[in-house]
XYZ file of C-alpha atoms in Angstrom:
573
model
C -17.805 -17.543 -14.904
C -19.203 -13.978 -14.694
C -22.477 -15.343 -13.311
C -25.365 -12.850 -13.197
C -23.630 -9.869 -14.876
C -24.916 -7.663 -17.674
C -23.041 -7.468 -20.977
C -21.370 -4.196 -20.010
C -20.356 -5.577 -16.602
C -18.838 -8.677 -18.178
C -16.757 -6.543 -20.548
C -15.771 -4.299 -17.631
C -14.539 -7.236 -15.540
C -12.517 -8.598 -18.468
C -11.138 -5.083 -18.947
C -10.059 -4.957 -15.290
C -8.376 -8.333 -15.706
C -6.541 -6.972 -18.758
C -5.434 -3.856 -16.839
C -3.937 -6.045 -14.099
C -1.891 -7.865 -16.765
C -0.912 -4.490 -18.261
C 0.413 -3.359 -14.873
C 2.613 -6.453 -14.639
C 3.850 -6.019 -18.202
C 4.678 -2.374 -17.440
C 6.742 -3.549 -14.462
C 8.631 -5.870 -16.812
C 9.177 -3.006 -19.266
C 10.588 -0.754 -16.518
C 12.828 -3.576 -15.297
C 14.437 -3.896 -18.715
C 14.819 -0.107 -18.893
C 16.560 0.081 -15.491
C 18.849 -2.896 -16.118
C 20.193 -1.212 -19.275
C 21.869 1.472 -17.126
C 25.581 1.318 -16.318
C 26.608 -0.183 -12.940
C 29.755 1.920 -12.549
C 33.316 0.953 -11.703
C 34.720 -2.135 -9.995
C 34.698 -0.656 -6.466
C 31.040 0.343 -6.737
C 30.129 -3.139 -7.994
C 32.039 -4.707 -5.087
C 30.044 -2.705 -2.509
C 26.812 -3.399 -4.393
C 27.561 -7.138 -4.416
C 27.935 -7.167 -0.623
C 24.550 -5.414 -0.204
C 22.891 -7.815 -2.651
C 24.308 -10.912 -0.903
C 23.153 -9.667 2.513
C 19.633 -8.837 1.339
C 19.255 -12.159 -0.488
C 20.488 -14.081 2.560
C 17.960 -12.363 4.838
C 14.987 -12.978 2.548
C 15.992 -16.609 1.951
C 16.143 -17.263 5.698
C 12.827 -15.454 6.204
C 11.134 -17.517 3.489
C 12.310 -20.799 5.046
C 10.869 -19.647 8.368
C 7.488 -18.679 6.912
C 6.868 -21.708 4.641
C 5.861 -24.175 7.411
C 3.279 -21.688 8.713
C 1.853 -21.291 5.192
C 1.478 -25.073 4.822
C -0.293 -25.468 8.185
C -2.622 -22.519 7.601
C -3.501 -23.736 4.097
C -5.005 -26.862 5.656
C -6.669 -24.734 8.343
C -8.325 -22.562 5.664
C -9.441 -25.665 3.769
C -11.172 -27.151 6.814
C -12.579 -23.790 7.930
C -15.737 -24.531 5.894
C -16.817 -26.710 8.817
C -16.629 -23.654 11.106
C -17.519 -20.860 8.650
C -19.841 -22.687 6.227
C -20.508 -21.489 2.668
C -22.797 -18.469 2.496
C -26.257 -18.431 0.936
C -24.647 -16.584 -2.013
C -22.305 -19.552 -2.520
C -25.275 -21.919 -2.595
C -26.917 -19.560 -5.117
C -23.770 -19.304 -7.277
C -23.300 -23.104 -7.412
C -26.995 -23.952 -7.422
C -26.555 -27.062 -9.602
C -24.397 -28.826 -7.017
C -25.240 -30.580 -3.762
C -24.443 -28.854 -0.445
C -21.495 -31.214 0.082
C -20.039 -30.313 -3.322
C -20.505 -26.583 -2.681
C -18.704 -26.969 0.637
C -15.826 -28.699 -1.159
C -15.645 -25.983 -3.842
C -15.492 -23.228 -1.202
C -12.891 -25.180 0.810
C -10.594 -25.433 -2.214
C -11.356 -21.800 -3.107
C -10.358 -20.501 0.335
C -7.200 -22.599 0.519
C -6.040 -21.716 -2.994
C -6.923 -18.038 -2.474
C -4.864 -18.098 0.752
C -1.880 -19.533 -1.115
C -2.348 -16.970 -3.885
C -2.505 -14.066 -1.401
C 0.593 -15.298 0.426
C 2.558 -15.932 -2.786
C 1.590 -12.570 -4.288
C 2.582 -10.726 -1.115
C 5.857 -12.639 -1.098
C 6.485 -11.813 -4.772
C 5.815 -8.113 -4.239
C 8.325 -7.975 -1.389
C 10.971 -10.268 -2.868
C 10.922 -9.068 -6.486
C 10.495 -5.427 -5.483
C 13.453 -5.551 -3.111
C 15.670 -7.370 -5.595
C 14.836 -4.741 -8.211
C 15.663 -1.972 -5.741
C 19.039 -3.623 -5.104
C 19.650 -3.823 -8.851
C 18.837 -0.111 -9.179
C 20.871 1.413 -6.331
C 24.306 1.055 -7.947
C 22.911 2.296 -11.251
C 21.426 5.385 -9.571
C 24.832 6.136 -8.023
C 26.452 5.934 -11.458
C 23.685 8.087 -13.014
C 24.400 10.766 -10.397
C 27.804 11.230 -12.047
C 25.948 12.269 -15.215
C 22.999 14.370 -14.027
C 20.406 14.901 -11.316
C 17.590 14.154 -13.778
C 18.971 10.738 -14.732
C 19.468 9.700 -11.098
C 15.925 10.772 -10.168
C 14.424 9.025 -13.214
C 16.118 5.680 -12.590
C 15.431 5.705 -8.829
C 11.740 6.530 -9.216
C 11.098 4.142 -12.090
C 12.840 1.309 -10.249
C 10.494 2.027 -7.338
C 7.559 2.055 -9.750
C 8.332 -1.583 -10.602
C 7.400 -2.546 -7.039
C 4.341 -0.309 -7.256
C 3.159 -1.994 -10.457
C 3.707 -5.431 -8.924
C 1.539 -4.392 -5.972
C -1.162 -2.969 -8.243
C -1.064 -5.724 -10.831
C -0.968 -8.749 -8.516
C -3.521 -7.299 -6.065
C -5.977 -6.477 -8.856
C -5.301 -9.770 -10.654
C -6.023 -11.826 -7.528
C -9.220 -10.003 -6.566
C -10.543 -10.025 -10.143
C -9.843 -13.679 -10.892
C -11.550 -14.730 -7.653
C -14.590 -12.619 -8.507
C -14.689 -13.976 -12.070
C -14.818 -17.549 -10.775
C -16.972 -17.168 -7.661
C -19.197 -14.184 -8.547
C -21.483 -13.249 -5.628
C -19.755 -15.969 -3.571
C -16.372 -14.202 -3.945
C -16.202 -13.107 -0.260
C -16.106 -16.798 0.768
C -12.789 -17.171 -1.099
C -11.523 -13.604 -0.616
C -11.370 -14.397 3.105
C -8.372 -16.615 2.297
C -6.834 -14.153 -0.170
C -6.789 -11.326 2.375
C -5.487 -13.581 5.147
C -2.611 -14.849 2.990
C -1.467 -11.339 2.154
C -1.783 -10.246 5.788
C 0.282 -13.168 7.100
C 3.233 -12.504 4.794
C 3.039 -8.751 5.395
C 3.275 -9.369 9.156
C 6.489 -11.369 8.821
C 8.094 -9.136 6.199
C 7.130 -5.781 7.695
C 7.816 -6.517 11.360
C 10.870 -8.706 10.777
C 12.357 -6.361 8.192
C 11.549 -3.308 10.308
C 13.337 -4.695 13.370
C 16.332 -5.694 11.258
C 16.714 -2.307 9.585
C 16.483 -0.293 12.802
C 18.838 -2.608 14.695
C 21.390 -2.404 11.867
C 20.970 1.378 11.484
C 21.426 2.148 15.192
C 24.262 -0.367 15.505
C 26.153 1.163 12.584
C 25.703 4.674 14.003
C 26.864 3.635 17.479
C 29.998 1.988 16.109
C 30.807 4.682 13.558
C 29.625 8.061 14.789
C 29.796 7.491 18.564
C 32.698 5.082 19.128
C 34.971 5.736 16.147
C 33.942 9.325 15.341
C 33.764 8.712 11.591
C 31.086 9.876 9.114
C 27.970 7.900 8.207
C 28.566 5.235 5.500
C 32.320 5.476 6.010
C 34.086 2.484 4.356
C 36.058 1.843 7.551
C 32.807 0.845 9.324
C 31.854 -2.762 8.411
C 28.378 -2.300 9.961
C 27.480 0.049 7.092
C 26.685 -2.901 4.804
C 24.196 -4.272 7.356
C 22.623 -0.812 7.543
C 22.231 -0.636 3.759
C 20.843 -4.188 3.655
C 18.308 -3.166 6.311
C 16.986 -0.335 4.163
C 16.056 -2.910 1.530
C 14.536 -5.655 3.676
C 12.572 -3.243 5.876
C 11.699 -0.138 3.902
C 11.385 -1.871 0.528
C 10.361 -5.532 0.914
C 8.523 -5.043 4.206
C 6.632 -1.875 3.332
C 5.673 -3.164 -0.128
C 4.150 -6.295 1.446
C 2.424 -4.102 4.049
C 0.764 -1.878 1.446
C -0.128 -4.930 -0.653
C -1.938 -6.292 2.408
C -3.894 -3.033 2.823
C -4.630 -3.103 -0.908
C -6.075 -6.611 -0.532
C -8.144 -6.127 2.615
C -9.767 -2.905 1.411
C -11.012 -4.671 -1.727
C -12.142 -7.649 0.406
C -14.155 -5.417 2.749
C -15.581 -3.382 -0.157
C -16.767 -6.552 -1.922
C -18.286 -8.013 1.260
C -20.182 -4.784 1.962
C -21.044 -4.460 -1.732
C -22.528 -7.950 -1.554
C -24.670 -6.846 1.416
C -25.967 -3.926 -0.651
C -26.534 -6.291 -3.599
C -28.755 -8.338 -1.288
C -30.662 -5.164 -0.346
C -30.990 -3.633 -3.826
C -30.359 -6.426 -6.354
C -27.669 -4.372 -8.163
C -24.232 -5.844 -8.908
C -22.874 -2.301 -9.386
C -21.922 -2.168 -5.697
C -19.433 -4.999 -6.320
C -18.228 -4.035 -9.806
C -17.572 -0.338 -9.050
C -14.668 -0.914 -6.563
C -12.951 -3.193 -9.090
C -13.336 -0.580 -11.839
C -11.923 2.105 -9.531
C -8.885 -0.077 -8.882
C -8.386 -0.611 -12.618
C -8.478 3.152 -13.217
C -5.886 3.576 -10.471
C -3.407 1.279 -12.233
C -3.690 3.232 -15.492
C -3.351 6.602 -13.747
C -0.292 5.439 -11.794
C 1.403 4.527 -15.083
C 0.602 7.969 -16.520
C 1.882 9.724 -13.382
C 5.259 7.986 -13.684
C 6.128 10.084 -16.723
C 5.385 13.345 -14.904
C 8.262 12.656 -12.485
C 11.208 14.298 -14.186
C 13.769 17.002 -13.536
C 16.234 19.038 -15.616
C 19.179 17.007 -16.862
C 21.721 19.562 -15.654
C 22.007 21.037 -12.173
C 20.251 19.537 -9.094
C 16.522 20.288 -8.869
C 13.709 19.713 -6.383
C 13.124 15.945 -6.297
C 10.196 16.153 -3.859
C 8.430 18.650 -6.115
C 8.893 16.382 -9.140
C 7.610 13.308 -7.268
C 4.564 15.142 -5.918
C 3.828 16.471 -9.409
C 3.590 12.886 -10.648
C 1.375 11.946 -7.697
C -0.932 14.905 -8.245
C -1.137 14.188 -11.982
C -2.315 10.637 -11.271
C -4.783 11.894 -8.642
C -6.418 14.506 -10.890
C -6.814 12.108 -13.822
C -8.179 9.332 -11.603
C -10.790 11.601 -9.945
C -11.971 12.793 -13.364
C -12.328 9.183 -14.541
C -14.103 8.185 -11.304
C -16.653 10.907 -11.956
C -17.254 9.805 -15.542
C -17.525 6.144 -14.506
C -19.966 6.859 -11.674
C -22.129 9.148 -13.799
C -22.571 6.675 -16.656
C -22.545 3.395 -14.695
C -24.259 4.172 -11.382
C -27.280 6.089 -12.666
C -29.728 3.394 -11.560
C -28.510 2.682 -8.033
C -30.724 3.709 -5.119
C -28.416 6.217 -3.418
C -27.486 8.348 -6.431
C -24.341 8.076 -8.548
C -22.557 10.921 -6.781
C -22.301 9.256 -3.356
C -19.876 6.425 -4.295
C -17.941 8.926 -6.413
C -17.712 11.392 -3.504
C -16.503 8.639 -1.143
C -13.716 7.504 -3.473
C -12.697 11.115 -4.131
C -12.577 11.678 -0.377
C -10.118 8.789 -0.138
C -7.861 10.342 -2.798
C -7.958 13.668 -0.904
C -7.056 11.828 2.313
C -3.951 10.372 0.643
C -2.942 13.822 -0.644
C -3.465 15.414 2.795
C -1.330 12.753 4.502
C 1.297 13.263 1.791
C 1.420 17.027 2.438
C 1.308 16.691 6.242
C 4.131 14.162 6.307
C 6.199 16.184 3.871
C 5.761 19.250 6.115
C 6.833 17.458 9.292
C 9.769 15.558 7.734
C 10.933 17.742 4.819
C 14.307 19.446 5.162
C 12.897 22.852 4.143
C 10.005 23.032 6.657
C 9.969 24.508 10.165
C 9.695 21.233 12.197
C 12.978 19.827 10.870
C 14.645 23.224 11.221
C 13.484 23.354 14.830
C 15.066 19.964 15.531
C 18.252 21.133 13.823
C 18.386 24.201 16.088
C 17.892 21.923 19.100
C 21.068 19.999 18.214
C 23.136 23.058 19.166
C 22.368 22.495 22.844
C 23.031 18.754 22.977
C 21.360 15.348 22.606
C 18.766 15.913 25.361
C 17.074 18.876 23.659
C 17.373 17.132 20.289
C 15.495 14.068 21.586
C 12.844 16.201 23.300
C 12.312 18.334 20.208
C 12.084 15.320 17.890
C 9.640 13.479 20.150
C 7.372 16.484 20.597
C 7.170 17.154 16.859
C 6.548 13.460 16.213
C 3.683 13.475 18.740
C 2.142 16.550 17.151
C 2.399 15.206 13.596
C 0.490 12.038 14.541
C -2.397 14.092 15.957
C -2.917 16.010 12.720
C -2.823 12.790 10.712
C -5.441 11.215 12.979
C -7.696 14.259 12.664
C -7.488 14.042 8.870
C -8.409 10.335 8.966
C -11.263 10.996 11.406
C -12.564 13.806 9.182
C -12.548 11.444 6.199
C -14.623 8.838 8.064
C -17.026 11.572 9.186
C -17.267 12.736 5.585
C -18.324 9.241 4.529
C -20.930 9.218 7.317
C -22.298 12.510 6.017
C -22.356 11.331 2.394
C -24.251 8.095 2.997
C -25.967 8.979 6.263
C -28.087 11.659 4.596
C -29.954 9.181 2.378
C -33.754 9.561 2.695
C -36.192 6.655 3.048
C -33.662 4.062 4.249
C -34.019 1.983 7.413
C -31.502 2.484 10.223
C -29.944 -0.981 9.721
C -29.583 -0.466 5.950
C -28.144 3.014 6.462
C -25.343 1.568 8.615
C -24.432 -0.799 5.753
C -24.411 2.095 3.269
C -22.163 4.150 5.586
C -19.748 1.260 6.048
C -19.644 0.761 2.287
C -18.788 4.453 1.972
C -15.928 4.046 4.452
C -14.648 1.064 2.441
C -14.800 3.170 -0.727
C -12.671 5.885 0.909
C -10.085 3.140 1.516
C -10.360 2.081 -2.126
C -9.897 5.723 -3.168
C -6.968 6.232 -0.809
C -5.131 3.256 -2.287
C -6.094 4.107 -5.875
C -2.581 5.444 -6.391
C -0.833 2.489 -4.767
C 1.587 2.367 -7.694
C 2.739 5.915 -6.908
C 2.796 5.309 -3.139
C 4.972 2.199 -3.363
C 7.212 3.910 -5.927
C 7.821 6.717 -3.397
C 8.559 4.176 -0.676
C 11.049 2.175 -2.746
C 12.653 5.425 -3.917
C 13.837 5.954 -0.314
C 16.015 2.835 0.133
C 17.223 3.053 -3.471
C 18.485 6.619 -2.928
C 19.859 5.736 0.520
C 21.761 2.736 -0.833
C 23.042 4.720 -3.810
C 24.364 7.364 -1.439
C 26.063 4.670 0.638
C 27.627 3.063 -2.425
C 28.929 6.482 -3.495
C 30.268 7.208 0.012
C 32.209 3.930 0.087
C 33.036 3.483 -3.599
C 34.212 7.064 -4.143
C 35.996 7.462 -0.806
C 38.933 9.851 -1.129
C 38.012 11.196 -4.579
C 37.964 15.004 -4.863
C 37.289 15.583 -8.564
C 34.421 17.862 -9.573
C 32.262 15.104 -11.082
C 32.449 13.053 -7.885
C 31.687 16.031 -5.633
C 28.672 16.945 -7.805
C 27.451 13.349 -7.763
C 27.817 13.269 -3.952
C 25.708 16.412 -3.635
C 23.040 14.915 -5.926
C 22.947 11.684 -3.946
C 22.786 13.557 -0.647
C 19.774 15.537 -1.917
C 18.005 12.411 -3.170
C 18.744 10.589 0.098
C 17.177 13.418 2.118
C 14.066 13.361 -0.094
C 13.996 9.559 0.179
C 13.629 9.812 3.949
C 10.554 11.989 3.418
C 9.012 9.708 0.783
C 9.470 6.702 3.104
C 7.680 8.603 5.857
C 4.853 9.576 3.481
C 4.327 5.938 2.517
C 4.241 4.895 6.163
C 1.561 7.527 6.744
C -0.497 6.256 3.811
C -0.059 2.641 4.970
C -1.204 3.435 8.512
C -4.069 5.649 7.310
C -5.316 2.961 4.943
C -5.022 0.388 7.736
C -7.307 2.515 9.946
C -9.873 2.858 7.147
C -9.598 -0.870 6.413
C -10.109 -1.674 10.098
C -13.390 0.281 10.206
C -14.717 -1.364 7.044
C -13.543 -4.833 8.165
C -15.241 -4.394 11.548
C -18.365 -3.412 9.654
C -18.188 -6.286 7.164
C -17.709 -8.720 10.066
C -20.798 -7.376 11.828
C -22.822 -7.575 8.605
C -21.823 -11.225 8.151
C -22.603 -12.049 11.791
C -26.047 -10.447 11.467
C -26.763 -12.533 8.357
C -25.832 -15.702 10.251
C -27.983 -14.681 13.214
C -30.913 -13.982 10.877
C -30.534 -17.428 9.266
C -30.572 -18.954 12.779
C -33.873 -17.222 13.570
C -32.465 -14.760 16.135
C -34.847 -11.766 16.520
C -33.454 -8.480 15.127
C -33.373 -6.943 18.624
C -30.817 -9.599 19.595
C -28.472 -9.175 16.646
C -24.907 -8.344 17.595
C -24.898 -5.148 15.518
C -27.741 -3.708 17.612
C -26.219 -4.279 21.072
C -23.812 -2.214 23.171
C -21.114 0.266 22.161
C -19.378 -1.093 19.065
C -16.194 -0.037 17.295
C -17.860 -1.181 14.071
C -19.970 2.006 14.240
C -17.896 4.639 12.392
C -18.898 7.515 14.712
C -17.752 5.492 17.749
C -14.474 4.680 16.023
C -13.925 8.357 15.217
C -14.460 9.220 18.879
C -11.884 6.609 19.881
C -9.371 8.001 17.384
C -9.742 11.583 18.601
C -9.716 10.546 22.258
C -6.599 8.472 21.718
C -4.874 11.391 19.985
C -5.407 13.877 22.821
C -2.635 12.533 25.118
C -0.154 12.837 22.253
C -1.117 16.456 21.686
C -0.786 17.278 25.408
C 2.545 15.443 25.563
């Protein structure tokens, strides 16, 4: 274990492993804190029980559907060593074994890493959603006491899912690196694939369910019966509330966990390429250290999310304050880490630091853009509200046009971030053109690492949405007909939190899509780097390598051009 590392690097890796455990323990601590809250009266518990039964039934059916695919693909990953043989780094790492034994070690490593990635993604979605269901009725009851209590419980319940994402993702990547060392990418291939497979089922399946249930409930209630949203006379409301959990909580958590995994996979593969060029393990260790810092900063940021105990406050402002607190602390720690640890690398310590900071800024920009286009106080939503006065046609047109415009600005921010990474690493003197491409791709991967540094905060914001939505629904049904002052105040609090929850869900979707774009660029690049290594081992001349031929989306500048070109029709529309 920890083959080829210096004393400091060995301590750092063990520290990262400890931080991943700390994140999981913090999730357990928050769970106990949330479960201590009161669940309310008998009617509220009855509604909550129906939501819980529906969500559990959906996830149980989904799991039974996925399990056969996991079994088949586990065998496929095991036998993939006969198609994608162990790398030269694997032969170096297990130098005392025969080639046949190394092949067997990598086969087991890939298969077990695949199972671990799939199980961890499943745990993030399942446990996170079940915790959100446990919290929603408690948030509704807290709203009868104060705005601050309701906000605290909703956000901290969401943070449990965030810590599961952080802790399990970091634990899996670190334990694989500790065992396989420079051969880690051979096993990480399975880890990333396992997380991606489960995220596909949970995100797409849950997303379809939640939108079908939401639209169906609205058609039955608002259109056919003419009754308010979440009215207890509409039985489809329970399906709608279940959908918020299985789609916006379980599905999105698994989706972000997948992005969290693949960005670390691509960063380690590209870091390994730079290790081959420079002989420094810092390229591989630094992304893991950045992720460890992110877990700690997410925990700190949780305690900055608070509001006055009395009258309703600004929930979005409180949540963003926590996010910004985590971001500022993490950037400061990135700088200190890079300055003291990366002094001896060839490109200068500031370049990896600048790339990760650029990723944090990208996440903040997407946060602010999404909040502007979806927040109830901003002009876009007010414009759509004004359009409702003239009927459904103008409402649809207004909503679509603003949605088109918002996507263009998000794409431009992502493209600017990739260009920033090109500028940071493309300006290196005395580096060959082929090596410079690898440095640039590593920089793009580090922006993805930086963007998902605050995954704990991002997932907390996402889970906050369905928790607040469900709590509002439980209050609507459980308190139907009550006119006392405490109930009316609680309804206003829940309505405010529900509106903010819609924005936080949109912000998380923006971060998930943005990180997926960054991950795609770095994965394209890591694939091309691996293909070039195989071609070199086969004796193919450099002029014939795949990464030197044609127009390739693995080149970041080409990818940026595609993004901007693809955005133009949306802006015109």
